[in-house]
Amino acid sequence: NRWRIDMEGVPKAELPDSVLALLTARIGKLPDGTRNVLSIAACIGSVFDADGIARIGGQTFAEVSATSNRLRDQGLLLAADNGFRFIHDRVKEAVYGLNTEEERAAIHYRIGKMRMAAKKEADTADDLFAVAFQLNAARSLLNKTERDALVELNLKAGRKAKQITAYTAAMDYFNSGLALLAEDSWRKQYALTLALHTEAAETAFLC
């Protein structure tokens, strides 16, 4: 049952609803292991590689590589510089929506923890933003220690984004940090709470 739609040029074009519906229906009929690869990929972001998905999903590199290549041949993925990407953002969004909120949070948590470990070796701005994004999406699963650490991570990510004049992104990080603060944060985490409120106020003025 090989199937393919000619999607050349689609990433830069509007994806017709009829094509999206067809692709979504096909995705729903894929084997569990294949859908799992797509689900993890949709949580990772625009570009992903087989090695990362294998480590997150508990499959071998060879299995994920073979699955990704089949999905490319079937018109759902495209080859990217360092891996693969979805043929269109709307396809990624459709895959993302196939899982429950709890399932997505669990995937984001695993990705965030993996990226956190990798961040210790390569502490770049992109690493910082990626970890903050993933763990913010998994915050419903975090314990108190992890939530407190994520508050500080959001402050750091917000400051970094503000430094490079990405004010909207900075505001998102600061707001995420504020939402994670405990009710008694002014008493128990005064300096951190003050820093977040100050940065959020300053950035709101710049947006």
PDB file of N, CA, C and O in Angstrom, residues 153-189:
ATOM      1  N   LEU A 153      15.261  28.821  34.414  1.00  0.00           N
ATOM      2  CA  LEU A 153      15.604  28.609  33.010  1.00  0.00           C
ATOM      3  C   LEU A 153      14.840  29.579  32.112  1.00  0.00           C
ATOM      4  O   LEU A 153      15.393  30.121  31.145  1.00  0.00           O
ATOM      5  N   ASN A 154      13.570  29.821  32.425  1.00  0.00           N
ATOM      6  CA  ASN A 154      12.786  30.783  31.651  1.00  0.00           C
ATOM      7  C   ASN A 154      13.341  32.199  31.797  1.00  0.00           C
ATOM      8  O   ASN A 154      13.349  32.967  30.822  1.00  0.00           O
ATOM      9  N   LEU A 155      13.791  32.535  32.980  1.00  0.00           N
ATOM     10  CA  LEU A 155      14.398  33.852  33.178  1.00  0.00           C
ATOM     11  C   LEU A 155      15.652  33.987  32.320  1.00  0.00           C
ATOM     12  O   LEU A 155      15.859  34.994  31.635  1.00  0.00           O
ATOM     13  N   LYS A 156      16.481  32.955  32.320  1.00  0.00           N
ATOM     14  CA  LYS A 156      17.709  32.974  31.532  1.00  0.00           C
ATOM     15  C   LYS A 156      17.403  33.028  30.038  1.00  0.00           C
ATOM     16  O   LYS A 156      18.029  33.802  29.291  1.00  0.00           O
ATOM     17  N   ALA A 157      16.440  32.222  29.597  1.00  0.00           N
ATOM     18  CA  ALA A 157      16.073  32.205  28.181  1.00  0.00           C
ATOM     19  C   ALA A 157      15.462  33.540  27.764  1.00  0.00           C
ATOM     20  O   ALA A 157      15.745  34.056  26.673  1.00  0.00           O
ATOM     21  N   GLY A 158      14.639  34.108  28.635  1.00  0.00           N
ATOM     22  CA  GLY A 158      14.033  35.398  28.328  1.00  0.00           C
ATOM     23  C   GLY A 158      15.079  36.496  28.188  1.00  0.00           C
ATOM     24  O   GLY A 158      15.005  37.334  27.287  1.00  0.00           O
ATOM     25  N   ARG A 159      16.040  36.490  29.078  1.00  0.00           N
ATOM     26  CA  ARG A 159      17.101  37.492  29.002  1.00  0.00           C
ATOM     27  C   ARG A 159      17.930  37.329  27.733  1.00  0.00           C
ATOM     28  O   ARG A 159      18.341  38.310  27.109  1.00  0.00           O
ATOM     29  N   LYS A 160      18.189  36.074  27.363  1.00  0.00           N
ATOM     30  CA  LYS A 160      18.950  35.825  26.139  1.00  0.00           C
ATOM     31  C   LYS A 160      18.163  36.298  24.913  1.00  0.00           C
ATOM     32  O   LYS A 160      18.722  36.917  23.997  1.00  0.00           O
ATOM     33  N   ALA A 161      16.874  35.988  24.876  1.00  0.00           N
ATOM     34  CA  ALA A 161      16.047  36.424  23.750  1.00  0.00           C
ATOM     35  C   ALA A 161      15.955  37.948  23.701  1.00  0.00           C
ATOM     36  O   ALA A 161      16.009  38.556  22.625  1.00  0.00           O
ATOM     37  N   LYS A 162      15.826  38.567  24.849  1.00  0.00           N
ATOM     38  CA  LYS A 162      15.775  40.027  24.919  1.00  0.00           C
ATOM     39  C   LYS A 162      17.075  40.642  24.417  1.00  0.00           C
ATOM     40  O   LYS A 162      17.074  41.669  23.723  1.00  0.00           O
ATOM     41  N   GLN A 163      18.186  40.006  24.748  1.00  0.00           N
ATOM     42  CA  GLN A 163      19.501  40.495  24.340  1.00  0.00           C
ATOM     43  C   GLN A 163      19.645  40.529  22.824  1.00  0.00           C
ATOM     44  O   GLN A 163      20.312  41.414  22.274  1.00  0.00           O
ATOM     45  N   ILE A 164      19.019  39.562  22.132  1.00  0.00           N
ATOM     46  CA  ILE A 164      19.108  39.514  20.675  1.00  0.00           C
ATOM     47  C   ILE A 164      17.875  40.160  20.033  1.00  0.00           C
ATOM     48  O   ILE A 164      17.589  39.935  18.857  1.00  0.00           O
ATOM     49  N   THR A 165      17.157  40.950  20.809  1.00  0.00           N
ATOM     50  CA  THR A 165      15.982  41.729  20.386  1.00  0.00           C
ATOM     51  C   THR A 165      14.814  40.862  19.903  1.00  0.00           C
ATOM     52  O   THR A 165      13.978  41.325  19.124  1.00  0.00           O
ATOM     53  N   ALA A 166      14.735  39.623  20.358  1.00  0.00           N
ATOM     54  CA  ALA A 166      13.587  38.763  20.068  1.00  0.00           C
ATOM     55  C   ALA A 166      12.574  38.978  21.193  1.00  0.00           C
ATOM     56  O   ALA A 166      12.366  38.115  22.052  1.00  0.00           O
ATOM     57  N   TYR A 167      11.946  40.137  21.184  1.00  0.00           N
ATOM     58  CA  TYR A 167      11.154  40.567  22.336  1.00  0.00           C
ATOM     59  C   TYR A 167       9.892  39.732  22.559  1.00  0.00           C
ATOM     60  O   TYR A 167       9.518  39.485  23.709  1.00  0.00           O
ATOM     61  N   THR A 168       9.246  39.308  21.483  1.00  0.00           N
ATOM     62  CA  THR A 168       8.045  38.485  21.655  1.00  0.00           C
ATOM     63  C   THR A 168       8.391  37.157  22.315  1.00  0.00           C
ATOM     64  O   THR A 168       7.688  36.704  23.234  1.00  0.00           O
ATOM     65  N   ALA A 169       9.472  36.531  21.852  1.00  0.00           N
ATOM     66  CA  ALA A 169       9.915  35.277  22.460  1.00  0.00           C
ATOM     67  C   ALA A 169      10.317  35.503  23.908  1.00  0.00           C
ATOM     68  O   ALA A 169      10.000  34.695  24.791  1.00  0.00           O
ATOM     69  N   ALA A 170      11.021  36.597  24.162  1.00  0.00           N
ATOM     70  CA  ALA A 170      11.438  36.917  25.530  1.00  0.00           C
ATOM     71  C   ALA A 170      10.223  37.050  26.446  1.00  0.00           C
ATOM     72  O   ALA A 170      10.218  36.526  27.572  1.00  0.00           O
ATOM     73  N   MET A 171       9.188  37.713  25.950  1.00  0.00           N
ATOM     74  CA  MET A 171       7.978  37.895  26.745  1.00  0.00           C
ATOM     75  C   MET A 171       7.332  36.555  27.054  1.00  0.00           C
ATOM     76  O   MET A 171       6.840  36.325  28.169  1.00  0.00           O
ATOM     77  N   ASP A 172       7.349  35.656  26.094  1.00  0.00           N
ATOM     78  CA  ASP A 172       6.780  34.320  26.316  1.00  0.00           C
ATOM     79  C   ASP A 172       7.533  33.586  27.434  1.00  0.00           C
ATOM     80  O   ASP A 172       6.918  32.940  28.292  1.00  0.00           O
ATOM     81  N   TYR A 173       8.871  33.664  27.415  1.00  0.00           N
ATOM     82  CA  TYR A 173       9.661  33.002  28.451  1.00  0.00           C
ATOM     83  C   TYR A 173       9.394  33.615  29.826  1.00  0.00           C
ATOM     84  O   TYR A 173       9.224  32.889  30.812  1.00  0.00           O
ATOM     85  N   PHE A 174       9.370  34.936  29.892  1.00  0.00           N
ATOM     86  CA  PHE A 174       9.128  35.589  31.185  1.00  0.00           C
ATOM     87  C   PHE A 174       7.737  35.239  31.717  1.00  0.00           C
ATOM     88  O   PHE A 174       7.571  34.962  32.911  1.00  0.00           O
ATOM     89  N   ASN A 175       6.736  35.251  30.845  1.00  0.00           N
ATOM     90  CA  ASN A 175       5.379  34.903  31.272  1.00  0.00           C
ATOM     91  C   ASN A 175       5.289  33.446  31.725  1.00  0.00           C
ATOM     92  O   ASN A 175       4.577  33.122  32.674  1.00  0.00           O
ATOM     93  N   SER A 176       6.024  32.563  31.028  1.00  0.00           N
ATOM     94  CA  SER A 176       6.038  31.155  31.437  1.00  0.00           C
ATOM     95  C   SER A 176       6.655  31.012  32.817  1.00  0.00           C
ATOM     96  O   SER A 176       6.185  30.240  33.659  1.00  0.00           O
ATOM     97  N   GLY A 177       7.726  31.758  33.058  1.00  0.00           N
ATOM     98  CA  GLY A 177       8.362  31.730  34.370  1.00  0.00           C
ATOM     99  C   GLY A 177       7.438  32.252  35.451  1.00  0.00           C
ATOM    100  O   GLY A 177       7.333  31.662  36.540  1.00  0.00           O
ATOM    101  N   LEU A 178       6.744  33.342  35.162  1.00  0.00           N
ATOM    102  CA  LEU A 178       5.813  33.908  36.138  1.00  0.00           C
ATOM    103  C   LEU A 178       4.683  32.931  36.467  1.00  0.00           C
ATOM    104  O   LEU A 178       4.274  32.819  37.629  1.00  0.00           O
ATOM    105  N   ALA A 179       4.202  32.226  35.460  1.00  0.00           N
ATOM    106  CA  ALA A 179       3.106  31.277  35.667  1.00  0.00           C
ATOM    107  C   ALA A 179       3.523  30.099  36.539  1.00  0.00           C
ATOM    108  O   ALA A 179       2.678  29.460  37.172  1.00  0.00           O
ATOM    109  N   LEU A 180       4.820  29.820  36.578  1.00  0.00           N
ATOM    110  CA  LEU A 180       5.325  28.681  37.352  1.00  0.00           C
ATOM    111  C   LEU A 180       5.646  29.030  38.801  1.00  0.00           C
ATOM    112  O   LEU A 180       5.878  28.142  39.619  1.00  0.00           O
ATOM    113  N   LEU A 181       5.675  30.316  39.111  1.00  0.00           N
ATOM    114  CA  LEU A 181       6.023  30.737  40.474  1.00  0.00           C
ATOM    115  C   LEU A 181       4.982  30.262  41.485  1.00  0.00           C
ATOM    116  O   LEU A 181       3.782  30.255  41.207  1.00  0.00           O
ATOM    117  N   ALA A 182       5.448  29.885  42.637  1.00  0.00           N
ATOM    118  CA  ALA A 182       4.541  29.486  43.717  1.00  0.00           C
ATOM    119  C   ALA A 182       3.861  30.720  44.307  1.00  0.00           C
ATOM    120  O   ALA A 182       4.328  31.856  44.135  1.00  0.00           O
ATOM    121  N   GLU A 183       2.758  30.500  45.011  1.00  0.00           N
ATOM    122  CA  GLU A 183       2.005  31.615  45.577  1.00  0.00           C
ATOM    123  C   GLU A 183       2.832  32.406  46.590  1.00  0.00           C
ATOM    124  O   GLU A 183       2.621  33.611  46.769  1.00  0.00           O
ATOM    125  N   ASP A 184       3.769  31.726  47.246  1.00  0.00           N
ATOM    126  CA  ASP A 184       4.581  32.405  48.260  1.00  0.00           C
ATOM    127  C   ASP A 184       5.957  32.791  47.717  1.00  0.00           C
ATOM    128  O   ASP A 184       6.911  32.943  48.475  1.00  0.00           O
ATOM    129  N   SER A 185       6.058  32.965  46.412  1.00  0.00           N
ATOM    130  CA  SER A 185       7.366  33.233  45.801  1.00  0.00           C
ATOM    131  C   SER A 185       7.959  34.575  46.246  1.00  0.00           C
ATOM    132  O   SER A 185       9.179  34.709  46.341  1.00  0.00           O
ATOM    133  N   TRP A 186       7.107  35.571  46.514  1.00  0.00           N
ATOM    134  CA  TRP A 186       7.644  36.869  46.966  1.00  0.00           C
ATOM    135  C   TRP A 186       8.346  36.727  48.314  1.00  0.00           C
ATOM    136  O   TRP A 186       9.291  37.452  48.610  1.00  0.00           O
ATOM    137  N   ARG A 187       7.918  35.740  49.092  1.00  0.00           N
ATOM    138  CA  ARG A 187       8.536  35.536  50.405  1.00  0.00           C
ATOM    139  C   ARG A 187       9.723  34.574  50.332  1.00  0.00           C
ATOM    140  O   ARG A 187      10.758  34.808  50.956  1.00  0.00           O
ATOM    141  N   LYS A 188       9.584  33.513  49.524  1.00  0.00           N
ATOM    142  CA  LYS A 188      10.610  32.478  49.509  1.00  0.00           C
ATOM    143  C   LYS A 188      11.609  32.615  48.358  1.00  0.00           C
ATOM    144  O   LYS A 188      12.706  32.065  48.417  1.00  0.00           O
ATOM    145  N   GLN A 189      11.205  33.302  47.298  1.00  0.00           N
ATOM    146  CA  GLN A 189      12.086  33.479  46.129  1.00  0.00           C
ATOM    147  C   GLN A 189      12.034  34.937  45.671  1.00  0.00           C
ATOM    148  O   GLN A 189      11.776  35.235  44.514  1.00  0.00           O
TER     149      GLN A 189
END
